[in-house]
Amino acid sequence: MANGLRLTPEEKAMLAGEEGPGVQKAMEIVVALGQIYGAADLIPIASAQVSGVSYKNLGDAGLELLQEWAATGVRARVPAMLNPAGMDLWQWRELGFSEEFARRQQAVLGAYTALGITPTCTCTPYLVGFVPHLGQSVAWAESSAVSYVNSVLGARTNREGGPSALASAITGRTARYGLHLDEKRRARAIVEVHCPVRTEADLGALGYLVGRQVQKGVPYFRFSPSDWNDSAQALKALGAAMGASGAVALYHIEGVTPEAQREPMVAPDAPTIVVQDLAAAYAALNESGEGIEAIDLVSLGCPHASEEEIQAIADYLDGRRVKAALWITTSRTIRQRAEAKGVVARLEATGARVVADTCLIVAPVKELGFRSLVTNSAKMAFYAPSHSGLTVHFGPTERCLEAALSGRW
Ligand code: F3S
């Protein structure tokens, strides 16, 4: 027992340092979290997804900490992968990242690789083979990925921090609390959606409104059947937005998500929120100001784009040249698949860039000279002004692509 937390003999040995100081430190983190949240015991995890990868956010202090941990010789004992880094690991020079930044970013990747973490560098690992199954416990960190695996796949994870996800990767354990428990997965609010929600931007706008209202709660959505888009990309947009404007890590959709099929998923006293329209979200996520404005960067692929999304963008542009920079962010694996099919070449012929391994929130975009951003992602629109100092316009994909073609919004 460690302060009410039951440990197995193997876990006790890890905590006592019998597997070395690196494992001991990791177990101390997992145990401390278990004690803080009143967990009864620890549970084995199937995988970990580790955030805190961009040198922009880690700085030298974070890098040194990782290097010290790696120097103990410790390695992840379950499949573990990384969130986006601060730059495209292959194209950084041509995209304008500095040698200095690149050198440090590569050192971060070196430390994680030594720790046995696969450098997938993506927030959509579930699109590239890391697919936890229904009821399985994992320890994932990136908020949109957490939302997707909990809600759409029905796996179980709390919203881990970078260090706790890394500690779970090393120990293969997480503490049994929060969303690992049945009762915490019940919805605390019913959301009745009474307006059309058709594009990914609409789903993001809805997520922005609901996240602001329910904060850490678990919403249960009811949509009118013909008026909404339940594609995988729409659901990733919905979850990403709720994780940004609130801290929603799990949602249910009646008749759609796996746990919404099971009863009782809604707490008896859950209040009902009615969404009549999305105008307030579009207003909040757009820079105020009327008229046509010049823009310099259009960002699609937040969360990281799927192959289908990249293909659809190439089809829409159909060989036309863009006037503003157009960056489509995705994982290295998805980029390679799109490259093999000739889609990346088609996009590059338009002037667009398919940028892998990174995202515009964790990359030092201001240093690249960008000032104004157009995006179809409510999450990106929410964070870009504060995290990247950009002015933002937010709208559906086709409108963003028209802005890229004209250089105007
Ligand atoms: Fe992914 Fe970055 Fe968006 S981590 S969800 S592309 S803000």
Coordinates of C-alpha atoms and ligand atoms in Angstrom, one line a residue, residues 83-84 123 142 144 240 301-304 329 358-362 377 379-380 383, ligand 1:
N83 CA 2.7 14.3 -30.4
P84 CA 3.7 16.8 -33.1
C123 CA -2.0 14.2 -32.9
E142 CA -3.0 15.3 -26.7
S144 CA -8.0 16.0 -29.4
A240 CA -10.7 19.0 -30.8
G301 CA -5.1 19.7 -41.0
C302 CA -5.8 20.4 -37.4
P303 CA -6.1 17.7 -36.0
H304 CA -3.6 16.2 -38.5
T329 CA -0.4 19.5 -41.7
T358 CA 4.3 19.5 -36.7
C359 CA 1.4 21.8 -36.2
L360 CA 1.1 25.6 -36.4
I361 CA 0.4 25.9 -32.7
V362 CA 3.6 24.3 -31.6
S377 CA -10.2 24.3 -37.4
K379 CA -9.2 24.5 -32.2
M380 CA -6.5 26.2 -34.2
Y383 CA -5.3 28.9 -29.9
Ligands
F3S1 FE1 -3.0 18.6 -33.6 FE2 -1.8 20.9 -33.4 FE3 -4.3 20.9 -34.0 S1 -1.5 19.1 -32.1 S2 -5.1 19.1 -32.9 S3 -2.7 20.1 -35.3 S4 -3.4 22.3 -32.6

